């Protein structure tokens, strides 16, 4: 496509803070690519009082902190509205990531002023693509509630997890999102953790998207979405030649909190008990020993050391042993903002 706008890499900023808070691991769906691992993340639903105390642990009123409330399905939490208000009182910018079912009448219990973004997961432009991945009836329910949220004045976004099962339909998403009134589009790459990491032998390959296919598809779709006045964010999966690798674990503050008190800095590590921090007695405690943080400073030709250790099948090599593509930090993003006019 000629004349396509170039995506901008969003470098890590000093003091940047993102808190990904899993309030529970329960969910009404059984998505085939779900990354939640109850054996490692717990099965509890955190009480409101506990959530409020833990929010204070990570709050920095003097800095902007993005808070993403997750599950499982976070709208299954009966106190989600109160949690949102507690977070806003601590000056968090609050996003709720939902599968679209919006339990406990969430849209009636919070206002658009109390919630910065309401983000819906959708993995196909129609039920024929989406529902085999996420569950029967999900597409109809999710898109109906997107329309309700937009009509009520909530700023909405959509998350599309790209895999071998749906990448051929990604190009159809910008038109759908424009029609729904979605303002922001997150394109994610499938990670081999949770369900995909524990599927039957050989089937994991069907999830993966080879580099050439990703690079030929995702930036072009992002450009089309930007032309439709949608802000697009997607991972910079592969570094450009000569581009310096940076690990978010060293240059930014990202915390992935689970109901059992584990706090990770790298989402690739979440299937393993190597979390850098743990919440003990309402205190954030740095763990000793061999944790994820010990690996972050390691410099390797492949780029991300955690990807090399945990997802080595993502990397291919030239005959001389050098990697064909260097893998960036999974938290490094590219974006295309809506085009003027």
mmCIF file of C-alpha atoms in Angstrom:
data_model
loop_
_atom_site.group_PDB
_atom_site.id
_atom_site.type_symbol
_atom_site.label_atom_id
_atom_site.label_comp_id
_atom_site.label_asym_id
_atom_site.label_seq_id
_atom_site.Cartn_x
_atom_site.Cartn_y
_atom_site.Cartn_z
ATOM 1 C CA UNK A 1 0.000 0.000 0.000
ATOM 2 C CA UNK A 2 1.608 3.273 -1.089
ATOM 3 C CA UNK A 3 1.548 6.381 1.037
ATOM 4 C CA UNK A 4 0.882 4.433 4.228
ATOM 5 C CA UNK A 5 1.850 6.351 7.385
ATOM 6 C CA UNK A 6 4.800 4.988 9.328
ATOM 7 C CA UNK A 7 4.196 3.751 12.875
ATOM 8 C CA UNK A 8 6.093 5.458 15.668
ATOM 9 C CA UNK A 9 7.935 3.392 18.251
ATOM 10 C CA UNK A 10 6.836 4.450 21.733
ATOM 11 C CA UNK A 11 10.072 4.316 23.698
ATOM 12 C CA UNK A 12 10.102 3.694 27.426
ATOM 13 C CA UNK A 13 9.936 6.946 29.353
ATOM 14 C CA UNK A 14 11.706 7.585 32.657
ATOM 15 C CA UNK A 15 9.159 7.252 35.439
ATOM 16 C CA UNK A 16 6.611 5.505 33.226
ATOM 17 C CA UNK A 17 4.332 3.350 35.374
ATOM 18 C CA UNK A 18 1.775 0.697 34.463
ATOM 19 C CA UNK A 19 -0.058 -1.501 36.962
ATOM 20 C CA UNK A 20 -1.881 -4.558 35.609
ATOM 21 C CA UNK A 21 -4.110 -5.720 38.465
ATOM 22 C CA UNK A 22 -5.838 -9.108 38.215
ATOM 23 C CA UNK A 23 -8.702 -8.819 40.691
ATOM 24 C CA UNK A 24 -9.711 -12.462 40.250
ATOM 25 C CA UNK A 25 -9.006 -15.373 37.915
ATOM 26 C CA UNK A 26 -12.614 -16.540 37.473
ATOM 27 C CA UNK A 27 -14.218 -16.062 34.066
ATOM 28 C CA UNK A 28 -17.495 -16.934 32.351
ATOM 29 C CA UNK A 29 -15.620 -17.866 29.162
ATOM 30 C CA UNK A 30 -13.036 -20.508 28.282
ATOM 31 C CA UNK A 31 -11.041 -18.762 25.580
ATOM 32 C CA UNK A 32 -8.638 -21.066 23.804
ATOM 33 C CA UNK A 33 -5.739 -18.618 24.187
ATOM 34 C CA UNK A 34 -6.372 -17.523 27.798
ATOM 35 C CA UNK A 35 -3.079 -16.850 29.619
ATOM 36 C CA UNK A 36 -4.465 -17.244 33.149
ATOM 37 C CA UNK A 37 -2.852 -20.155 34.985
ATOM 38 C CA UNK A 38 -4.731 -20.811 38.268
ATOM 39 C CA UNK A 39 -1.954 -23.067 39.574
ATOM 40 C CA UNK A 40 0.427 -20.088 39.413
ATOM 41 C CA UNK A 41 -1.979 -17.161 39.836
ATOM 42 C CA UNK A 42 -4.468 -18.448 42.423
ATOM 43 C CA UNK A 43 -8.229 -18.824 42.302
ATOM 44 C CA UNK A 44 -9.333 -16.189 44.807
ATOM 45 C CA UNK A 45 -11.492 -13.148 44.216
ATOM 46 C CA UNK A 46 -9.817 -10.380 46.180
ATOM 47 C CA UNK A 47 -12.088 -8.629 48.721
ATOM 48 C CA UNK A 48 -12.697 -4.917 48.201
ATOM 49 C CA UNK A 49 -10.715 -3.975 51.304
ATOM 50 C CA UNK A 50 -7.698 -5.948 50.091
ATOM 51 C CA UNK A 51 -7.864 -4.361 46.651
ATOM 52 C CA UNK A 52 -7.995 -0.896 48.208
ATOM 53 C CA UNK A 53 -4.916 -1.605 50.325
ATOM 54 C CA UNK A 54 -2.994 -3.055 47.401
ATOM 55 C CA UNK A 55 -3.888 -0.087 45.205
ATOM 56 C CA UNK A 56 -2.257 2.178 47.775
ATOM 57 C CA UNK A 57 0.951 0.129 47.578
ATOM 58 C CA UNK A 58 1.418 1.035 43.928
ATOM 59 C CA UNK A 59 -0.085 4.540 43.879
ATOM 60 C CA UNK A 60 2.207 7.485 43.156
ATOM 61 C CA UNK A 61 0.045 10.628 43.225
ATOM 62 C CA UNK A 62 2.997 12.720 42.004
ATOM 63 C CA UNK A 63 3.322 10.564 38.854
ATOM 64 C CA UNK A 64 0.895 9.419 36.229
ATOM 65 C CA UNK A 65 0.182 5.728 36.702
ATOM 66 C CA UNK A 66 -1.916 3.667 34.318
ATOM 67 C CA UNK A 67 -4.036 1.036 36.037
ATOM 68 C CA UNK A 68 -5.499 -1.812 34.009
ATOM 69 C CA UNK A 69 -8.090 -3.858 35.917
ATOM 70 C CA UNK A 70 -8.132 -7.455 34.737
ATOM 71 C CA UNK A 71 -9.320 -10.963 35.525
ATOM 72 C CA UNK A 72 -10.345 -13.537 34.542
ATOM 73 C CA UNK A 73 -13.289 -11.295 33.802
ATOM 74 C CA UNK A 74 -13.071 -8.192 36.046
ATOM 75 C CA UNK A 75 -16.757 -7.307 35.728
ATOM 76 C CA UNK A 76 -17.528 -10.523 37.626
ATOM 77 C CA UNK A 77 -16.138 -8.742 40.706
ATOM 78 C CA UNK A 78 -19.182 -7.473 42.625
ATOM 79 C CA UNK A 79 -17.296 -4.394 43.871
ATOM 80 C CA UNK A 80 -15.703 -3.306 40.590
ATOM 81 C CA UNK A 81 -17.473 0.068 40.594
ATOM 82 C CA UNK A 82 -16.150 0.835 44.089
ATOM 83 C CA UNK A 83 -12.674 -0.317 43.032
ATOM 84 C CA UNK A 84 -12.727 2.063 40.064
ATOM 85 C CA UNK A 85 -13.688 4.965 42.321
ATOM 86 C CA UNK A 86 -10.997 4.040 44.859
ATOM 87 C CA UNK A 87 -8.399 3.982 42.084
ATOM 88 C CA UNK A 88 -9.468 7.376 40.752
ATOM 89 C CA UNK A 89 -9.185 8.836 44.246
ATOM 90 C CA UNK A 90 -5.539 7.713 44.179
ATOM 91 C CA UNK A 91 -5.052 9.473 40.816
ATOM 92 C CA UNK A 92 -4.754 6.394 38.662
ATOM 93 C CA UNK A 93 -5.761 6.517 35.007
ATOM 94 C CA UNK A 94 -8.134 3.542 34.969
ATOM 95 C CA UNK A 95 -8.871 1.033 32.214
ATOM 96 C CA UNK A 96 -11.090 -2.030 32.566
ATOM 97 C CA UNK A 97 -10.351 -4.927 30.196
ATOM 98 C CA UNK A 98 -13.509 -6.974 29.642
ATOM 99 C CA UNK A 99 -14.665 -9.864 27.493
ATOM 100 C CA UNK A 100 -17.764 -7.794 26.789
ATOM 101 C CA UNK A 101 -20.396 -9.331 29.050
ATOM 102 C CA UNK A 102 -20.320 -6.444 31.563
ATOM 103 C CA UNK A 103 -21.677 -8.197 34.628
ATOM 104 C CA UNK A 104 -23.199 -6.397 37.635
ATOM 105 C CA UNK A 105 -24.617 -3.633 35.405
ATOM 106 C CA UNK A 106 -21.252 -1.890 35.204
ATOM 107 C CA UNK A 107 -22.411 0.756 32.731
ATOM 108 C CA UNK A 108 -25.111 1.823 35.190
ATOM 109 C CA UNK A 109 -22.818 1.867 38.225
ATOM 110 C CA UNK A 110 -19.956 4.036 36.945
ATOM 111 C CA UNK A 111 -19.812 7.131 34.782
ATOM 112 C CA UNK A 112 -17.595 7.898 31.788
ATOM 113 C CA UNK A 113 -15.832 10.472 33.977
ATOM 114 C CA UNK A 114 -14.817 7.743 36.451
ATOM 115 C CA UNK A 115 -13.385 5.368 33.848
ATOM 116 C CA UNK A 116 -10.716 6.460 31.393
ATOM 117 C CA UNK A 117 -11.115 3.482 29.044
ATOM 118 C CA UNK A 118 -13.404 0.510 28.747
ATOM 119 C CA UNK A 119 -11.536 -2.029 26.646
ATOM 120 C CA UNK A 120 -13.256 -4.975 24.936
ATOM 121 C CA UNK A 121 -11.557 -8.157 23.748
ATOM 122 C CA UNK A 122 -12.640 -9.220 20.284
ATOM 123 C CA UNK A 123 -10.696 -11.695 18.152
ATOM 124 C CA UNK A 124 -12.573 -11.628 14.890
ATOM 125 C CA UNK A 125 -14.662 -9.300 12.701
ATOM 126 C CA UNK A 126 -17.618 -11.670 12.873
ATOM 127 C CA UNK A 127 -18.899 -14.610 14.882
ATOM 128 C CA UNK A 128 -17.448 -17.170 12.463
ATOM 129 C CA UNK A 129 -13.903 -16.029 13.307
ATOM 130 C CA UNK A 130 -14.298 -14.797 16.882
ATOM 131 C CA UNK A 131 -16.487 -17.432 18.487
ATOM 132 C CA UNK A 132 -14.370 -20.542 17.781
ATOM 133 C CA UNK A 133 -11.619 -18.775 19.739
ATOM 134 C CA UNK A 134 -13.607 -17.074 22.502
ATOM 135 C CA UNK A 135 -16.872 -19.015 22.763
ATOM 136 C CA UNK A 136 -20.293 -19.331 21.187
ATOM 137 C CA UNK A 137 -22.352 -16.151 21.269
ATOM 138 C CA UNK A 138 -19.451 -13.943 22.358
ATOM 139 C CA UNK A 139 -19.323 -11.799 19.222
ATOM 140 C CA UNK A 140 -22.984 -10.800 19.430
ATOM 141 C CA UNK A 141 -22.799 -10.035 23.161
ATOM 142 C CA UNK A 142 -19.527 -8.145 22.945
ATOM 143 C CA UNK A 143 -20.452 -5.935 20.001
ATOM 144 C CA UNK A 144 -23.884 -5.177 21.500
ATOM 145 C CA UNK A 145 -22.239 -3.973 24.707
ATOM 146 C CA UNK A 146 -19.650 -1.955 22.794
ATOM 147 C CA UNK A 147 -22.543 -0.107 21.175
ATOM 148 C CA UNK A 148 -24.141 0.437 24.587
ATOM 149 C CA UNK A 149 -20.893 1.748 26.058
ATOM 150 C CA UNK A 150 -20.271 4.139 23.165
ATOM 151 C CA UNK A 151 -23.851 5.402 23.323
ATOM 152 C CA UNK A 152 -23.446 6.036 27.061
ATOM 153 C CA UNK A 153 -20.350 8.156 26.451
ATOM 154 C CA UNK A 154 -17.610 5.755 27.558
ATOM 155 C CA UNK A 155 -14.308 5.952 25.719
ATOM 156 C CA UNK A 156 -13.915 2.474 24.312
ATOM 157 C CA UNK A 157 -11.037 0.447 22.940
ATOM 158 C CA UNK A 158 -10.743 -2.992 21.410
ATOM 159 C CA UNK A 159 -8.066 -5.667 21.873
ATOM 160 C CA UNK A 160 -7.431 -8.174 19.079
ATOM 161 C CA UNK A 161 -5.009 -10.995 19.877
ATOM 162 C CA UNK A 162 -3.384 -11.999 16.611
ATOM 163 C CA UNK A 163 -2.681 -15.679 16.049
ATOM 164 C CA UNK A 164 -2.504 -18.094 13.169
ATOM 165 C CA UNK A 165 -6.236 -18.615 13.664
ATOM 166 C CA UNK A 166 -7.307 -15.050 12.891
ATOM 167 C CA UNK A 167 -4.525 -13.003 11.262
ATOM 168 C CA UNK A 168 -6.108 -13.413 7.829
ATOM 169 C CA UNK A 169 -9.180 -11.536 9.117
ATOM 170 C CA UNK A 170 -7.380 -8.687 10.871
ATOM 171 C CA UNK A 171 -7.760 -6.412 7.824
ATOM 172 C CA UNK A 172 -11.538 -6.468 8.295
ATOM 173 C CA UNK A 173 -11.390 -4.987 11.802
ATOM 174 C CA UNK A 174 -10.874 -1.251 11.078
ATOM 175 C CA UNK A 175 -14.193 -0.941 9.244
ATOM 176 C CA UNK A 176 -16.016 -2.764 12.041
ATOM 177 C CA UNK A 177 -14.427 -0.626 14.771
ATOM 178 C CA UNK A 178 -15.240 2.571 12.892
ATOM 179 C CA UNK A 179 -18.860 1.466 12.604
ATOM 180 C CA UNK A 180 -18.986 0.589 16.324
ATOM 181 C CA UNK A 181 -17.464 3.926 17.373
ATOM 182 C CA UNK A 182 -14.339 2.444 18.981
ATOM 183 C CA UNK A 183 -11.623 5.060 19.538
ATOM 184 C CA UNK A 184 -8.533 2.938 20.220
ATOM 185 C CA UNK A 185 -7.347 -0.385 18.807
ATOM 186 C CA UNK A 186 -4.804 -2.660 20.494
ATOM 187 C CA UNK A 187 -3.330 -5.384 18.307
ATOM 188 C CA UNK A 188 -1.604 -8.023 20.435
ATOM 189 C CA UNK A 189 0.607 -10.942 19.520
ATOM 190 C CA UNK A 190 -0.269 -14.359 20.902
ATOM 191 C CA UNK A 191 1.934 -15.470 23.779
ATOM 192 C CA UNK A 192 2.753 -19.100 24.533
ATOM 193 C CA UNK A 193 1.604 -18.991 28.134
ATOM 194 C CA UNK A 194 -1.477 -20.218 29.910
ATOM 195 C CA UNK A 195 -3.637 -22.343 27.613
ATOM 196 C CA UNK A 196 -1.469 -22.076 24.466
ATOM 197 C CA UNK A 197 1.580 -23.197 26.437
ATOM 198 C CA UNK A 198 -0.197 -26.322 27.699
ATOM 199 C CA UNK A 199 -2.076 -27.419 24.595
ATOM 200 C CA UNK A 200 -1.537 -30.729 22.884
ATOM 201 C CA UNK A 201 1.827 -31.351 21.250
ATOM 202 C CA UNK A 202 2.117 -29.775 17.827
ATOM 203 C CA UNK A 203 -0.950 -27.561 18.046
ATOM 204 C CA UNK A 204 0.998 -24.637 19.507
ATOM 205 C CA UNK A 205 2.425 -24.069 16.052
ATOM 206 C CA UNK A 206 -1.038 -23.111 14.780
ATOM 207 C CA UNK A 207 -1.071 -20.163 17.188
ATOM 208 C CA UNK A 208 2.219 -18.682 16.068
ATOM 209 C CA UNK A 209 2.594 -16.057 13.344
ATOM 210 C CA UNK A 210 5.886 -16.075 11.487
ATOM 211 C CA UNK A 211 7.793 -12.758 11.269
ATOM 212 C CA UNK A 212 7.236 -12.118 7.548
ATOM 213 C CA UNK A 213 3.498 -12.600 7.916
ATOM 214 C CA UNK A 214 3.282 -10.301 10.947
ATOM 215 C CA UNK A 215 5.334 -7.560 9.294
ATOM 216 C CA UNK A 216 3.362 -7.787 6.045
ATOM 217 C CA UNK A 217 -0.011 -7.621 7.772
ATOM 218 C CA UNK A 218 -0.091 -5.695 11.040
ATOM 219 C CA UNK A 219 1.434 -2.300 10.058
ATOM 220 C CA UNK A 220 -0.816 -2.105 6.994
ATOM 221 C CA UNK A 221 -3.954 -2.801 9.040
ATOM 222 C CA UNK A 222 -2.817 -0.268 11.648
ATOM 223 C CA UNK A 223 -2.443 2.353 8.917
ATOM 224 C CA UNK A 224 -5.947 1.640 7.652
ATOM 225 C CA UNK A 225 -7.355 2.031 11.166
ATOM 226 C CA UNK A 226 -5.533 5.355 11.584
ATOM 227 C CA UNK A 227 -7.076 6.578 8.338
ATOM 228 C CA UNK A 228 -10.434 5.816 9.946
ATOM 229 C CA UNK A 229 -9.608 8.070 12.941
ATOM 230 C CA UNK A 230 -8.708 5.187 15.277
ATOM 231 C CA UNK A 231 -5.631 5.338 17.510
ATOM 232 C CA UNK A 232 -3.728 2.072 17.024
ATOM 233 C CA UNK A 233 -1.164 0.502 19.360
ATOM 234 C CA UNK A 234 0.657 -2.750 18.612
ATOM 235 C CA UNK A 235 3.776 -4.494 19.860
ATOM 236 C CA UNK A 236 7.116 -3.883 18.195
ATOM 237 C CA UNK A 237 7.821 -7.582 18.058
ATOM 238 C CA UNK A 238 11.015 -7.385 16.001
ATOM 239 C CA UNK A 239 13.805 -4.819 16.293
ATOM 240 C CA UNK A 240 15.070 -3.007 13.222
ATOM 241 C CA UNK A 241 18.723 -3.519 12.212
ATOM 242 C CA UNK A 242 20.929 -1.465 14.489
ATOM 243 C CA UNK A 243 18.115 -0.693 16.921
ATOM 244 C CA UNK A 244 19.138 -0.884 20.580
ATOM 245 C CA UNK A 245 17.356 -3.446 22.749
ATOM 246 C CA UNK A 246 15.813 -2.139 25.967
ATOM 247 C CA UNK A 247 14.098 -4.214 28.653
ATOM 248 C CA UNK A 248 11.112 -2.627 30.368
ATOM 249 C CA UNK A 249 12.171 -4.396 33.561
ATOM 250 C CA UNK A 250 15.173 -2.063 33.685
ATOM 251 C CA UNK A 251 13.907 1.215 32.239
ATOM 252 C CA UNK A 252 10.233 1.428 33.269
ATOM 253 C CA UNK A 253 7.928 0.361 36.080
ATOM 254 C CA UNK A 254 5.471 -2.355 35.109
ATOM 255 C CA UNK A 255 3.747 -4.503 37.703
ATOM 256 C CA UNK A 256 1.528 -7.514 36.982
ATOM 257 C CA UNK A 257 -0.396 -8.325 40.167
ATOM 258 C CA UNK A 258 -2.234 -11.609 40.772
ATOM 259 C CA UNK A 259 -4.740 -12.583 43.484
ATOM 260 C CA UNK A 260 -2.256 -14.872 45.239
ATOM 261 C CA UNK A 261 0.035 -11.899 45.867
ATOM 262 C CA UNK A 262 2.567 -12.597 43.147
ATOM 263 C CA UNK A 263 3.843 -9.501 41.352
ATOM 264 C CA UNK A 264 5.720 -9.944 38.092
ATOM 265 C CA UNK A 265 7.591 -7.396 36.024
ATOM 266 C CA UNK A 266 7.662 -9.450 32.809
ATOM 267 C CA UNK A 267 4.432 -11.029 31.498
ATOM 268 C CA UNK A 268 6.361 -13.782 29.719
ATOM 269 C CA UNK A 269 7.294 -15.174 33.141
ATOM 270 C CA UNK A 270 3.785 -15.573 34.506
ATOM 271 C CA UNK A 271 3.640 -19.362 34.082
ATOM 272 C CA UNK A 272 6.619 -19.725 36.408
ATOM 273 C CA UNK A 273 7.234 -18.969 40.110
ATOM 274 C CA UNK A 274 10.061 -16.538 39.361
ATOM 275 C CA UNK A 275 8.184 -13.325 40.166
ATOM 276 C CA UNK A 276 10.353 -10.437 41.317
ATOM 277 C CA UNK A 277 7.993 -9.248 44.052
ATOM 278 C CA UNK A 278 5.364 -10.586 46.402
ATOM 279 C CA UNK A 279 2.759 -8.860 48.535
ATOM 280 C CA UNK A 280 3.159 -9.990 52.129
ATOM 281 C CA UNK A 281 1.167 -8.413 54.946
ATOM 282 C CA UNK A 282 0.149 -5.559 52.612
ATOM 283 C CA UNK A 283 3.812 -4.799 51.906
ATOM 284 C CA UNK A 284 5.540 -5.121 48.548
ATOM 285 C CA UNK A 285 8.557 -7.359 49.136
ATOM 286 C CA UNK A 286 11.364 -7.966 46.657
ATOM 287 C CA UNK A 287 12.125 -11.676 46.490
ATOM 288 C CA UNK A 288 15.618 -13.066 46.814
ATOM 289 C CA UNK A 289 17.154 -15.810 44.726
ATOM 290 C CA UNK A 290 16.698 -16.622 41.049
ATOM 291 C CA UNK A 291 13.839 -14.395 39.932
ATOM 292 C CA UNK A 292 12.965 -12.759 36.636
ATOM 293 C CA UNK A 293 14.842 -9.609 37.644
ATOM 294 C CA UNK A 294 18.141 -11.512 37.544
ATOM 295 C CA UNK A 295 17.691 -12.102 33.811
ATOM 296 C CA UNK A 296 16.745 -8.592 32.680
ATOM 297 C CA UNK A 297 20.339 -7.219 32.473
ATOM 298 C CA UNK A 298 21.581 -10.088 30.269
ATOM 299 C CA UNK A 299 22.529 -8.995 26.737
ATOM 300 C CA UNK A 300 22.140 -11.640 24.026
ATOM 301 C CA UNK A 301 22.098 -11.480 20.198
ATOM 302 C CA UNK A 302 18.446 -12.606 20.148
ATOM 303 C CA UNK A 303 17.308 -9.484 22.044
ATOM 304 C CA UNK A 304 14.830 -10.466 24.771
ATOM 305 C CA UNK A 305 16.446 -13.037 27.041
ATOM 306 C CA UNK A 306 13.114 -14.173 28.490
ATOM 307 C CA UNK A 307 11.802 -14.911 25.021
ATOM 308 C CA UNK A 308 14.953 -16.907 24.267
ATOM 309 C CA UNK A 309 14.540 -18.921 27.471
ATOM 310 C CA UNK A 310 10.777 -19.424 27.532
ATOM 311 C CA UNK A 311 9.683 -19.231 23.886
ATOM 312 C CA UNK A 312 12.740 -20.286 21.854
ATOM 313 C CA UNK A 313 10.619 -21.530 18.960
ATOM 314 C CA UNK A 314 9.836 -17.875 18.171
ATOM 315 C CA UNK A 315 13.419 -17.337 16.996
ATOM 316 C CA UNK A 316 14.990 -18.512 13.743
ATOM 317 C CA UNK A 317 18.656 -18.362 12.808
ATOM 318 C CA UNK A 318 20.886 -17.844 9.792
ATOM 319 C CA UNK A 319 23.322 -20.653 8.903
ATOM 320 C CA UNK A 320 26.073 -18.787 10.747
ATOM 321 C CA UNK A 321 24.051 -18.925 13.990
ATOM 322 C CA UNK A 322 22.992 -15.279 14.112
ATOM 323 C CA UNK A 323 19.263 -14.617 14.657
ATOM 324 C CA UNK A 324 17.213 -13.665 11.609
ATOM 325 C CA UNK A 325 15.197 -11.252 13.738
ATOM 326 C CA UNK A 326 15.937 -9.868 17.185
ATOM 327 C CA UNK A 327 12.950 -10.012 19.538
ATOM 328 C CA UNK A 328 12.137 -6.732 21.270
ATOM 329 C CA UNK A 329 10.845 -6.366 24.806
ATOM 330 C CA UNK A 330 7.206 -7.503 24.725
ATOM 331 C CA UNK A 331 6.169 -4.217 26.346
ATOM 332 C CA UNK A 332 7.722 -2.036 23.623
ATOM 333 C CA UNK A 333 4.931 -0.617 21.472
ATOM 334 C CA UNK A 334 4.380 1.109 18.173
ATOM 335 C CA UNK A 335 1.497 3.426 17.479
ATOM 336 C CA UNK A 336 -0.325 5.228 14.740
ATOM 337 C CA UNK A 337 -2.471 8.143 15.758
ATOM 338 C CA UNK A 338 -5.554 9.176 13.776
ATOM 339 C CA UNK A 339 -4.658 11.071 10.648
ATOM 340 C CA UNK A 340 -5.818 14.643 10.340
ATOM 341 C CA UNK A 341 -8.445 15.288 7.717
#
